[in-house]
Each structure stands twice: as structure tokens, then as C-alpha cells.
Amino acid sequence: MLAPGEVLVEVELATVCGSDLHTVSGSRPGPCPGVLGHEQVGRVIAVGPEAPRCLDGAPVVPGARVVWSVAASCLRCARCRAGMPQKCLHLRKYGHETWDETAPLRGGFATHCVLWPGTAIAVVDESLPAEVAAPVSCATATVAAAVGAAGPIREGMRALVNGAGMLGLTAAAMLAASGAEVIAVDPHGHRRDQALLFGAAGAQPVGSPIGEVDLALELSGSSEAVQTCLDSLAVGGTAVLAGSVSPGPAVNLDPERLVRGLHRVVGVHNYHPDDLRTAVEFITTHHHRHPFADLVAGPHSLDDLDTAITAAHRGEAPRQAVRPRPLPSSGDGLLP
């Protein structure tokens, strides 16, 4: 039986996020046993009493194709009331919780997931490819949060994107769509080539001269990249840091330069439900303009999850897909 506000979703496709890799490798704490996975798309199978509503205000109903937030918030604590539900004092995160035999379906690498009350849920169009929809739950929404934290994107503003992985490529596309001139920085040549396909006006190796920028997004987690972001800001510029989710070396911050330059430095972690709405709207409108589907390899079966994790560790693609159930054949009389 579903509790009030809970939703049962059948997982259509999940993708292996960098956070999953950090947990598997031990570079971030994670419960064991546990069900990993927090980037996925699925279909609502059942809804408990006191059914929640989607971000567009419509009730969550069986049959809806949805993505959902990486975390569930209580919506009552001081942080939630202050407009920071993504940092709820009682936050629970999909794919990050200790396995509970009484409520085992709390991660994306499973056939089904039970959504807690307080989870942001968004309907996605049936035409959106599953490999494009799944990363919306984390990568795309995180980028939406980072871009949103920068303030309005002005036509012609120079934007530095440090890191051209899944988040960086998405950021390049999102910023370019708003009229920014994007310069991507990454140590890998093939990633720099991909950045040009996602709207970047230029792509440079690490250490190359960048010049001054109005906005710097740090998505790699590298302390050196953080320093580059801080050092590259023009007067009135903003640095948004979203990649530093693990301990690392401190960076230099010149307070006089910050004061005289009218600089802003903003941190982004998790994301607000509004960012999930923005992410769905963006990917629905723009996914056909850039090769988002090509960023996801696979799919792998759920029984072959180890292979997907290994391929992700090797960096064979920004994302590896996991399909919990095989697609029905056309002879079944069902949708392929």
C-alpha cells in the first residue's frame, strides 16, 4: 500500500551520474547496501491517497510519463520556508539512502521507484527520447540552477564554462540559447570538440588564455578551475560554483579585487523545484538542436549494471544508460 502522497513509478530508463561513480569508488560516503541511481524517467503506475501535483499544477495520475527531483523535502522546516527546499533539514535523496527492506524502491537502478511526498515531479512529452529525458532529473536541472543563479543572461555576454562533461555541454547549449558567447575549457580534445557542437563559440585546453568574462561556471570540481573562474571575472562578473562537491585544496580569493570588481561568487548544490521545471522546458524545446542523445551510451540491462559502471568510469560517454526492462517487441501489440 502506498502511503499518503507517495507515487509508484515504473522506471523506463536511468543513467549513471558522476555521483554514482563517486559513491562506488568510495570518494564520497554512501550507504551499503543501497539502491543507487537518481537520473531517470518513468511512468506513473499508482498514486497513494492525497495525490501530489506536478510542477505545472496538474495532479499526478497513472500513465503519466515523468521525471522527478533528486531529493524530497519536508516543505515545513525553516530552510523550506525560507525558499531553500533543496537544503531541507530533513532532505532525502534518491540513490543516496540506506536500503530499507520495508521501503526498498528508493533509487533509479531498479524496475520501480516509490517517490516520497515532497518530491518535485514533472511530466515529460512522449516524443522526448528516454536517453535525453533521464538526465533531466540531475544534470540538466543542476545546470538550470547554475545558470539561474547567475542572473539574467544578456545577449553577447562572455561566459566561461569550466568542464565539458554532461553538465558543461548542457550549460553551453543553455547559455548559447540565451545569446551568450560561450568559451568552454576542458583538458580532453574530444570534449572540446563536443562543446562546439553544443553551442560554444570556442573551446580551449586548460591553461589557455581566456580573457575577461561576465560569467564563469565551474562544473568540473577542479580547484584550479575554480581559481580560473575567480581570476577571469570582468567588472560586475559572477562566478557560479557547482562542481566542488568533494573536499579539495583551498583557492585564493583576493577580497580587494572582489570588492572593486563588484564580483559575485555563488554556490549551487542540489536544485530548487523551479529548476526542474526550467530543465524540462529547455530540453523539450532545444534537444533536437544539439546531439544530446549521442551523449548517452548503452543501454545496459539491470543485470549488467557493473558493465555500465565500468564503462562510465572509463569515460566512454558522458552517460551510460540502464534499461531495467527490455522493450516489448512489435509482435506484442504494444508500443515499441
mmCIF file of C-alpha atoms in Angstrom:
data_model
loop_
_atom_site.group_PDB
_atom_site.id
_atom_site.type_symbol
_atom_site.label_atom_id
_atom_site.label_comp_id
_atom_site.label_asym_id
_atom_site.label_seq_id
_atom_site.Cartn_x
_atom_site.Cartn_y
_atom_site.Cartn_z
ATOM 1 C CA MET A 1 0.000 0.000 0.000
ATOM 2 C CA LEU A 2 1.256 3.454 -0.888
ATOM 3 C CA ALA A 3 1.335 5.992 1.927
ATOM 4 C CA PRO A 4 -0.338 9.396 1.522
ATOM 5 C CA GLY A 5 1.492 11.462 -1.079
ATOM 6 C CA GLU A 6 3.572 8.583 -2.428
ATOM 7 C CA VAL A 7 3.783 7.693 -6.127
ATOM 8 C CA LEU A 8 4.833 4.379 -7.686
ATOM 9 C CA VAL A 9 6.749 4.808 -10.953
ATOM 10 C CA GLU A 10 7.980 2.136 -13.352
ATOM 11 C CA VAL A 11 11.475 3.152 -14.458
ATOM 12 C CA GLU A 12 11.799 3.396 -18.230
ATOM 13 C CA LEU A 13 15.497 4.330 -18.375
ATOM 14 C CA ALA A 14 18.138 5.502 -15.909
ATOM 15 C CA THR A 15 21.585 6.975 -16.471
ATOM 16 C CA VAL A 16 24.802 6.643 -14.485
ATOM 17 C CA CYS A 17 25.702 10.013 -12.981
ATOM 18 C CA GLY A 18 29.113 11.086 -11.725
ATOM 19 C CA SER A 19 27.740 10.972 -8.179
ATOM 20 C CA ASP A 20 27.031 7.266 -8.614
ATOM 21 C CA LEU A 21 30.650 6.752 -9.646
ATOM 22 C CA HIS A 22 31.916 8.703 -6.651
ATOM 23 C CA THR A 23 29.853 6.510 -4.351
ATOM 24 C CA VAL A 24 31.008 3.265 -5.977
ATOM 25 C CA SER A 25 34.662 4.343 -5.874
ATOM 26 C CA GLY A 26 34.425 5.408 -2.240
ATOM 27 C CA SER A 27 35.341 9.033 -2.918
ATOM 28 C CA ARG A 28 32.083 10.097 -1.305
ATOM 29 C CA PRO A 29 30.280 8.410 1.602
ATOM 30 C CA GLY A 30 27.388 6.171 0.631
ATOM 31 C CA PRO A 31 25.320 3.589 2.451
ATOM 32 C CA CYS A 32 25.792 -0.097 1.779
ATOM 33 C CA PRO A 33 23.557 -1.778 0.952
ATOM 34 C CA GLY A 34 21.678 0.813 -1.048
ATOM 35 C CA VAL A 35 19.974 1.353 -4.390
ATOM 36 C CA LEU A 36 21.918 3.837 -6.495
ATOM 37 C CA GLY A 37 20.545 5.938 -9.345
ATOM 38 C CA HIS A 38 18.881 9.355 -9.363
ATOM 39 C CA GLU A 39 18.714 10.256 -13.073
ATOM 40 C CA GLN A 40 15.751 8.510 -14.641
ATOM 41 C CA VAL A 41 12.489 8.797 -16.500
ATOM 42 C CA GLY A 42 9.492 6.596 -15.856
ATOM 43 C CA ARG A 43 5.753 6.107 -15.976
ATOM 44 C CA VAL A 44 3.360 6.503 -13.061
ATOM 45 C CA ILE A 45 1.776 3.170 -12.116
ATOM 46 C CA ALA A 46 -0.160 4.114 -8.971
ATOM 47 C CA VAL A 47 -0.730 7.078 -6.683
ATOM 48 C CA GLY A 48 -1.384 6.937 -2.954
ATOM 49 C CA PRO A 49 -4.004 8.929 -1.026
ATOM 50 C CA GLU A 50 -3.608 12.704 -1.059
ATOM 51 C CA ALA A 51 -2.097 12.581 -4.532
ATOM 52 C CA PRO A 52 0.599 15.202 -5.157
ATOM 53 C CA ARG A 53 0.595 17.617 -8.055
ATOM 54 C CA CYS A 54 3.098 18.027 -10.854
ATOM 55 C CA LEU A 55 5.086 21.221 -11.203
ATOM 56 C CA ASP A 56 2.548 22.506 -13.738
ATOM 57 C CA GLY A 57 -0.215 22.157 -11.155
ATOM 58 C CA ALA A 58 -1.886 19.118 -12.707
ATOM 59 C CA PRO A 59 -2.483 16.118 -10.435
ATOM 60 C CA VAL A 60 -0.115 13.175 -10.729
ATOM 61 C CA VAL A 61 -2.089 10.399 -12.428
ATOM 62 C CA PRO A 62 -1.349 6.826 -13.524
ATOM 63 C CA GLY A 63 0.001 6.674 -17.062
ATOM 64 C CA ALA A 64 1.873 9.973 -16.892
ATOM 65 C CA ARG A 65 5.466 9.912 -18.147
ATOM 66 C CA VAL A 66 7.535 11.793 -15.596
ATOM 67 C CA VAL A 67 10.911 12.811 -14.263
ATOM 68 C CA TRP A 68 11.401 13.696 -10.614
ATOM 69 C CA SER A 69 13.784 15.671 -8.427
ATOM 70 C CA VAL A 70 16.928 14.158 -6.990
ATOM 71 C CA ALA A 71 15.633 14.888 -3.494
ATOM 72 C CA ALA A 72 12.452 15.059 -1.422
ATOM 73 C CA SER A 73 11.885 17.920 1.017
ATOM 74 C CA CYS A 74 9.645 18.146 4.071
ATOM 75 C CA LEU A 75 8.293 21.560 2.947
ATOM 76 C CA ARG A 76 7.850 22.556 6.614
ATOM 77 C CA CYS A 77 11.296 23.209 8.135
ATOM 78 C CA ALA A 78 12.978 26.615 8.405
ATOM 79 C CA ARG A 79 15.011 26.106 5.219
ATOM 80 C CA CYS A 80 11.984 25.020 3.205
ATOM 81 C CA ARG A 81 10.022 28.009 4.459
ATOM 82 C CA ALA A 82 12.967 30.248 3.542
ATOM 83 C CA GLY A 83 12.787 29.093 -0.085
ATOM 84 C CA MET A 84 15.611 26.541 0.110
ATOM 85 C CA PRO A 85 13.813 23.169 -0.084
ATOM 86 C CA GLN A 86 16.886 21.736 -1.835
ATOM 87 C CA LYS A 87 18.712 22.124 1.518
ATOM 88 C CA CYS A 88 15.823 20.874 3.653
ATOM 89 C CA LEU A 89 16.796 19.911 7.202
ATOM 90 C CA HIS A 90 15.123 16.540 6.618
ATOM 91 C CA LEU A 91 16.224 16.048 2.992
ATOM 92 C CA ARG A 92 16.110 12.551 1.499
ATOM 93 C CA LYS A 93 17.877 11.832 -1.780
ATOM 94 C CA TYR A 94 17.139 9.128 -4.293
ATOM 95 C CA GLY A 95 20.038 6.756 -4.776
ATOM 96 C CA HIS A 96 21.747 8.042 -1.617
ATOM 97 C CA GLU A 97 19.761 6.425 1.190
ATOM 98 C CA THR A 98 20.373 3.274 3.215
ATOM 99 C CA TRP A 99 18.407 0.341 1.845
ATOM 100 C CA ASP A 100 15.266 -0.309 3.877
ATOM 101 C CA GLU A 101 13.563 -3.669 3.400
ATOM 102 C CA THR A 102 10.225 -2.078 4.298
ATOM 103 C CA ALA A 103 10.665 0.571 1.578
ATOM 104 C CA PRO A 104 13.316 -0.742 -0.818
ATOM 105 C CA LEU A 105 12.448 1.149 -4.006
ATOM 106 C CA ARG A 106 14.206 4.472 -3.488
ATOM 107 C CA GLY A 107 16.722 4.553 -6.338
ATOM 108 C CA GLY A 108 16.727 4.697 -10.121
ATOM 109 C CA PHE A 109 18.616 1.448 -10.759
ATOM 110 C CA ALA A 110 15.527 -0.690 -10.246
ATOM 111 C CA THR A 111 12.414 -1.652 -12.154
ATOM 112 C CA HIS A 112 10.299 0.663 -9.986
ATOM 113 C CA CYS A 113 10.755 3.621 -7.655
ATOM 114 C CA VAL A 114 8.420 4.871 -4.930
ATOM 115 C CA LEU A 115 8.503 8.654 -4.712
ATOM 116 C CA TRP A 116 8.361 10.291 -1.314
ATOM 117 C CA PRO A 117 5.985 13.152 -0.570
ATOM 118 C CA GLY A 118 7.794 16.416 -1.177
ATOM 119 C CA THR A 119 9.344 15.226 -4.447
ATOM 120 C CA ALA A 120 9.094 17.621 -7.395
ATOM 121 C CA ILE A 121 7.500 15.768 -10.314
ATOM 122 C CA ALA A 122 7.366 16.977 -13.923
ATOM 123 C CA VAL A 123 5.568 15.458 -16.894
ATOM 124 C CA VAL A 124 7.719 14.938 -19.991
ATOM 125 C CA ASP A 125 6.461 14.665 -23.531
ATOM 126 C CA GLU A 126 6.097 11.208 -25.044
ATOM 127 C CA SER A 127 8.223 12.297 -28.008
ATOM 128 C CA LEU A 128 11.257 13.096 -25.855
ATOM 129 C CA PRO A 129 13.817 10.268 -26.177
ATOM 130 C CA ALA A 130 14.341 8.422 -22.896
ATOM 131 C CA GLU A 131 18.118 8.934 -23.020
ATOM 132 C CA VAL A 132 17.508 12.691 -23.263
ATOM 133 C CA ALA A 133 14.818 12.775 -20.583
ATOM 134 C CA ALA A 134 16.595 10.741 -17.884
ATOM 135 C CA PRO A 135 19.500 13.171 -17.189
ATOM 136 C CA VAL A 136 16.998 15.989 -16.661
ATOM 137 C CA SER A 137 16.488 14.741 -13.087
ATOM 138 C CA CYS A 138 20.049 15.719 -12.141
ATOM 139 C CA ALA A 139 22.406 17.039 -14.823
ATOM 140 C CA THR A 140 20.006 19.300 -16.739
ATOM 141 C CA ALA A 141 18.273 20.613 -13.626
ATOM 142 C CA THR A 142 21.604 21.309 -11.916
ATOM 143 C CA VAL A 143 22.709 23.333 -14.927
ATOM 144 C CA ALA A 144 19.404 25.211 -14.874
ATOM 145 C CA ALA A 145 20.096 26.053 -11.226
ATOM 146 C CA ALA A 146 23.625 27.237 -12.008
ATOM 147 C CA VAL A 147 22.551 29.389 -14.943
ATOM 148 C CA GLY A 148 19.641 30.748 -12.914
ATOM 149 C CA ALA A 149 21.982 31.688 -10.056
ATOM 150 C CA ALA A 150 23.981 33.828 -12.467
ATOM 151 C CA GLY A 151 21.069 36.179 -13.003
ATOM 152 C CA PRO A 152 19.719 37.289 -16.398
ATOM 153 C CA ILE A 153 21.809 36.169 -19.365
ATOM 154 C CA ARG A 154 22.420 39.130 -21.643
ATOM 155 C CA GLU A 155 22.853 38.957 -25.380
ATOM 156 C CA GLY A 156 26.556 38.918 -26.228
ATOM 157 C CA MET A 157 27.863 38.419 -22.690
ATOM 158 C CA ARG A 158 31.020 36.280 -22.432
ATOM 159 C CA ALA A 159 30.547 33.107 -20.433
ATOM 160 C CA LEU A 160 33.243 30.673 -19.363
ATOM 161 C CA VAL A 161 32.198 27.039 -18.802
ATOM 162 C CA ASN A 162 34.844 25.025 -16.995
ATOM 163 C CA GLY A 163 34.364 21.324 -17.684
ATOM 164 C CA ALA A 164 32.770 19.935 -20.849
ATOM 165 C CA GLY A 165 31.193 16.800 -19.487
ATOM 166 C CA MET A 166 27.443 16.255 -19.334
ATOM 167 C CA LEU A 167 26.855 19.376 -17.247
ATOM 168 C CA GLY A 168 29.252 21.558 -19.201
ATOM 169 C CA LEU A 169 27.831 20.613 -22.582
ATOM 170 C CA THR A 170 24.320 21.242 -21.325
ATOM 171 C CA ALA A 171 25.441 24.587 -19.908
ATOM 172 C CA ALA A 172 26.993 25.577 -23.236
ATOM 173 C CA ALA A 173 23.727 24.843 -25.007
ATOM 174 C CA MET A 174 21.617 26.635 -22.410
ATOM 175 C CA LEU A 175 23.787 29.750 -22.344
ATOM 176 C CA ALA A 176 24.150 29.905 -26.126
ATOM 177 C CA ALA A 177 20.375 29.644 -26.485
ATOM 178 C CA SER A 178 20.120 32.802 -24.376
ATOM 179 C CA GLY A 179 22.590 34.685 -26.561
ATOM 180 C CA ALA A 180 25.821 34.300 -24.601
ATOM 181 C CA GLU A 181 29.219 33.822 -26.220
ATOM 182 C CA VAL A 182 30.407 30.613 -24.568
ATOM 183 C CA ILE A 183 34.043 29.606 -24.089
ATOM 184 C CA ALA A 184 34.401 26.018 -22.892
ATOM 185 C CA VAL A 185 37.553 24.767 -21.142
ATOM 186 C CA ASP A 186 38.404 21.091 -20.792
ATOM 187 C CA PRO A 187 41.626 19.038 -20.836
ATOM 188 C CA HIS A 188 40.234 16.499 -23.318
ATOM 189 C CA GLY A 189 40.196 17.297 -27.028
ATOM 190 C CA HIS A 190 37.110 15.249 -27.857
ATOM 191 C CA ARG A 191 35.146 17.045 -25.162
ATOM 192 C CA ARG A 192 36.222 20.397 -26.541
ATOM 193 C CA ASP A 193 35.042 19.267 -29.976
ATOM 194 C CA GLN A 194 31.690 18.281 -28.477
ATOM 195 C CA ALA A 195 31.361 21.690 -26.815
ATOM 196 C CA LEU A 196 31.415 23.329 -30.252
ATOM 197 C CA LEU A 197 28.500 21.084 -31.252
ATOM 198 C CA PHE A 198 26.564 22.309 -28.222
ATOM 199 C CA GLY A 199 26.810 25.996 -28.988
ATOM 200 C CA ALA A 200 30.211 27.032 -27.626
ATOM 201 C CA ALA A 201 31.861 29.761 -29.683
ATOM 202 C CA GLY A 202 35.283 28.494 -28.636
ATOM 203 C CA ALA A 203 36.833 25.592 -26.744
ATOM 204 C CA GLN A 204 40.227 25.841 -25.064
ATOM 205 C CA PRO A 205 42.541 23.420 -23.234
ATOM 206 C CA VAL A 206 43.234 24.013 -19.559
ATOM 207 C CA GLY A 207 45.721 26.829 -19.034
ATOM 208 C CA SER A 208 44.936 28.716 -22.240
ATOM 209 C CA PRO A 209 44.336 32.479 -22.016
ATOM 210 C CA ILE A 210 40.636 33.145 -21.608
ATOM 211 C CA GLY A 211 40.381 36.876 -21.167
ATOM 212 C CA GLU A 212 37.748 38.534 -19.029
ATOM 213 C CA VAL A 213 34.277 37.044 -18.800
ATOM 214 C CA ASP A 214 30.971 38.263 -17.440
ATOM 215 C CA LEU A 215 30.013 34.832 -16.143
ATOM 216 C CA ALA A 216 32.091 31.837 -15.117
ATOM 217 C CA LEU A 217 30.510 28.456 -14.413
ATOM 218 C CA GLU A 218 32.657 25.863 -12.649
ATOM 219 C CA LEU A 219 31.309 22.355 -13.233
ATOM 220 C CA SER A 220 34.414 20.160 -13.065
ATOM 221 C CA GLY A 221 35.221 20.191 -9.355
ATOM 222 C CA SER A 222 38.842 21.134 -10.018
ATOM 223 C CA SER A 223 40.345 23.662 -7.598
ATOM 224 C CA GLU A 224 42.475 25.005 -10.447
ATOM 225 C CA ALA A 225 39.320 25.580 -12.466
ATOM 226 C CA VAL A 226 37.712 27.402 -9.542
ATOM 227 C CA GLN A 227 40.734 29.686 -9.413
ATOM 228 C CA THR A 228 40.472 30.340 -13.154
ATOM 229 C CA CYS A 229 36.823 31.313 -12.739
ATOM 230 C CA LEU A 230 37.626 33.783 -9.953
ATOM 231 C CA ASP A 231 40.593 35.259 -11.813
ATOM 232 C CA SER A 232 38.713 35.679 -15.107
ATOM 233 C CA LEU A 233 35.816 37.827 -13.906
ATOM 234 C CA ALA A 234 35.299 41.202 -15.524
ATOM 235 C CA VAL A 235 33.844 44.111 -13.566
ATOM 236 C CA GLY A 236 30.363 43.115 -12.464
ATOM 237 C CA GLY A 237 31.072 39.460 -13.210
ATOM 238 C CA THR A 238 29.634 36.425 -11.451
ATOM 239 C CA ALA A 239 31.233 33.075 -10.687
ATOM 240 C CA VAL A 240 28.865 30.168 -10.067
ATOM 241 C CA LEU A 241 30.489 27.136 -8.463
ATOM 242 C CA ALA A 242 28.635 23.835 -8.753
ATOM 243 C CA GLY A 243 31.320 21.198 -9.295
ATOM 244 C CA SER A 244 33.088 21.289 -5.925
ATOM 245 C CA VAL A 245 31.098 18.608 -4.109
ATOM 246 C CA SER A 246 34.110 16.843 -2.562
ATOM 247 C CA PRO A 247 36.883 18.185 -0.303
ATOM 248 C CA GLY A 248 39.789 19.747 -2.187
ATOM 249 C CA PRO A 249 42.578 22.309 -1.876
ATOM 250 C CA ALA A 250 41.621 25.840 -0.937
ATOM 251 C CA VAL A 251 41.809 28.584 -3.554
ATOM 252 C CA ASN A 252 42.982 32.187 -3.331
ATOM 253 C CA LEU A 253 40.342 34.870 -3.045
ATOM 254 C CA ASP A 254 41.535 38.464 -3.287
ATOM 255 C CA PRO A 255 38.930 40.450 -1.326
ATOM 256 C CA GLU A 256 40.049 43.791 -2.766
ATOM 257 C CA ARG A 257 39.614 42.514 -6.315
ATOM 258 C CA LEU A 258 36.197 41.139 -5.410
ATOM 259 C CA VAL A 259 35.111 44.438 -3.833
ATOM 260 C CA ARG A 260 36.458 46.732 -6.537
ATOM 261 C CA GLY A 261 35.227 44.442 -9.287
ATOM 262 C CA LEU A 262 31.679 44.210 -7.918
ATOM 263 C CA HIS A 263 32.038 40.447 -8.232
ATOM 264 C CA ARG A 264 29.604 37.811 -7.028
ATOM 265 C CA VAL A 265 30.562 34.243 -6.086
ATOM 266 C CA VAL A 266 27.604 31.867 -5.784
ATOM 267 C CA GLY A 267 27.459 28.226 -4.748
ATOM 268 C CA VAL A 268 24.859 25.814 -6.151
ATOM 269 C CA HIS A 269 24.070 22.408 -4.661
ATOM 270 C CA ASN A 270 21.070 20.216 -5.456
ATOM 271 C CA TYR A 271 18.450 22.431 -7.081
ATOM 272 C CA HIS A 272 15.102 24.115 -6.476
ATOM 273 C CA PRO A 273 11.929 22.535 -7.921
ATOM 274 C CA ASP A 274 11.649 25.534 -10.253
ATOM 275 C CA ASP A 275 14.950 24.471 -11.804
ATOM 276 C CA LEU A 276 13.479 21.085 -12.714
ATOM 277 C CA ARG A 277 10.637 22.867 -14.491
ATOM 278 C CA THR A 278 13.124 25.043 -16.368
ATOM 279 C CA ALA A 279 15.187 21.983 -17.307
ATOM 280 C CA VAL A 280 12.184 20.141 -18.760
ATOM 281 C CA GLU A 281 11.132 23.192 -20.748
ATOM 282 C CA PHE A 282 14.646 23.724 -22.088
ATOM 283 C CA ILE A 283 15.337 20.133 -23.121
ATOM 284 C CA THR A 284 11.909 19.757 -24.702
ATOM 285 C CA THR A 285 12.456 22.837 -26.842
ATOM 286 C CA HIS A 286 16.167 22.503 -27.646
ATOM 287 C CA HIS A 287 17.132 18.817 -27.591
ATOM 288 C CA HIS A 288 16.803 18.489 -31.365
ATOM 289 C CA ARG A 289 19.234 21.396 -31.928
ATOM 290 C CA HIS A 290 22.168 19.570 -30.364
ATOM 291 C CA PRO A 291 23.120 15.872 -30.234
ATOM 292 C CA PHE A 292 22.010 15.262 -26.633
ATOM 293 C CA ALA A 293 21.040 11.652 -27.366
ATOM 294 C CA ASP A 294 24.593 10.922 -28.534
ATOM 295 C CA LEU A 295 25.911 11.706 -25.052
ATOM 296 C CA VAL A 296 24.328 8.541 -23.658
ATOM 297 C CA ALA A 297 25.738 5.096 -24.436
ATOM 298 C CA GLY A 298 24.084 1.715 -23.924
ATOM 299 C CA PRO A 299 21.565 0.784 -22.807
ATOM 300 C CA HIS A 300 22.682 -1.904 -20.387
ATOM 301 C CA SER A 301 20.354 -4.292 -18.627
ATOM 302 C CA LEU A 302 19.851 -4.034 -14.899
ATOM 303 C CA ASP A 303 21.689 -7.349 -14.511
ATOM 304 C CA ASP A 304 24.614 -5.758 -16.346
ATOM 305 C CA LEU A 305 24.882 -2.705 -14.098
ATOM 306 C CA ASP A 306 28.545 -3.465 -13.328
ATOM 307 C CA THR A 307 29.369 -3.115 -17.028
ATOM 308 C CA ALA A 308 27.590 0.234 -17.166
ATOM 309 C CA ILE A 309 29.525 1.470 -14.119
ATOM 310 C CA THR A 310 32.830 0.295 -15.592
ATOM 311 C CA ALA A 311 32.112 1.983 -18.929
ATOM 312 C CA ALA A 312 31.186 5.181 -17.113
ATOM 313 C CA HIS A 313 34.432 5.070 -15.125
ATOM 314 C CA ARG A 314 36.349 4.777 -18.395
ATOM 315 C CA GLY A 315 34.665 7.878 -19.724
ATOM 316 C CA GLU A 316 33.413 6.119 -22.849
ATOM 317 C CA ALA A 317 30.485 8.571 -22.917
ATOM 318 C CA PRO A 318 29.214 11.303 -20.595
ATOM 319 C CA ARG A 319 26.420 8.961 -19.533
ATOM 320 C CA GLN A 320 25.720 5.225 -19.624
ATOM 321 C CA ALA A 321 22.081 4.147 -19.829
ATOM 322 C CA VAL A 322 20.469 1.374 -17.814
ATOM 323 C CA ARG A 323 17.164 -0.058 -19.032
ATOM 324 C CA PRO A 324 15.550 -2.068 -16.207
ATOM 325 C CA ARG A 325 13.159 -3.888 -18.526
ATOM 326 C CA PRO A 326 13.596 -4.811 -22.199
ATOM 327 C CA LEU A 327 11.423 -3.003 -24.686
ATOM 328 C CA PRO A 328 8.426 -5.083 -25.792
ATOM 329 C CA SER A 329 8.663 -6.426 -29.309
ATOM 330 C CA SER A 330 6.372 -5.147 -32.013
ATOM 331 C CA GLY A 331 4.728 -8.553 -32.085
ATOM 332 C CA ASP A 332 3.379 -7.976 -28.578
ATOM 333 C CA GLY A 333 0.932 -5.434 -29.907
ATOM 334 C CA LEU A 334 2.438 -2.794 -27.610
ATOM 335 C CA LEU A 335 4.293 0.381 -28.347
ATOM 336 C CA PRO A 336 7.911 -0.395 -29.388
#
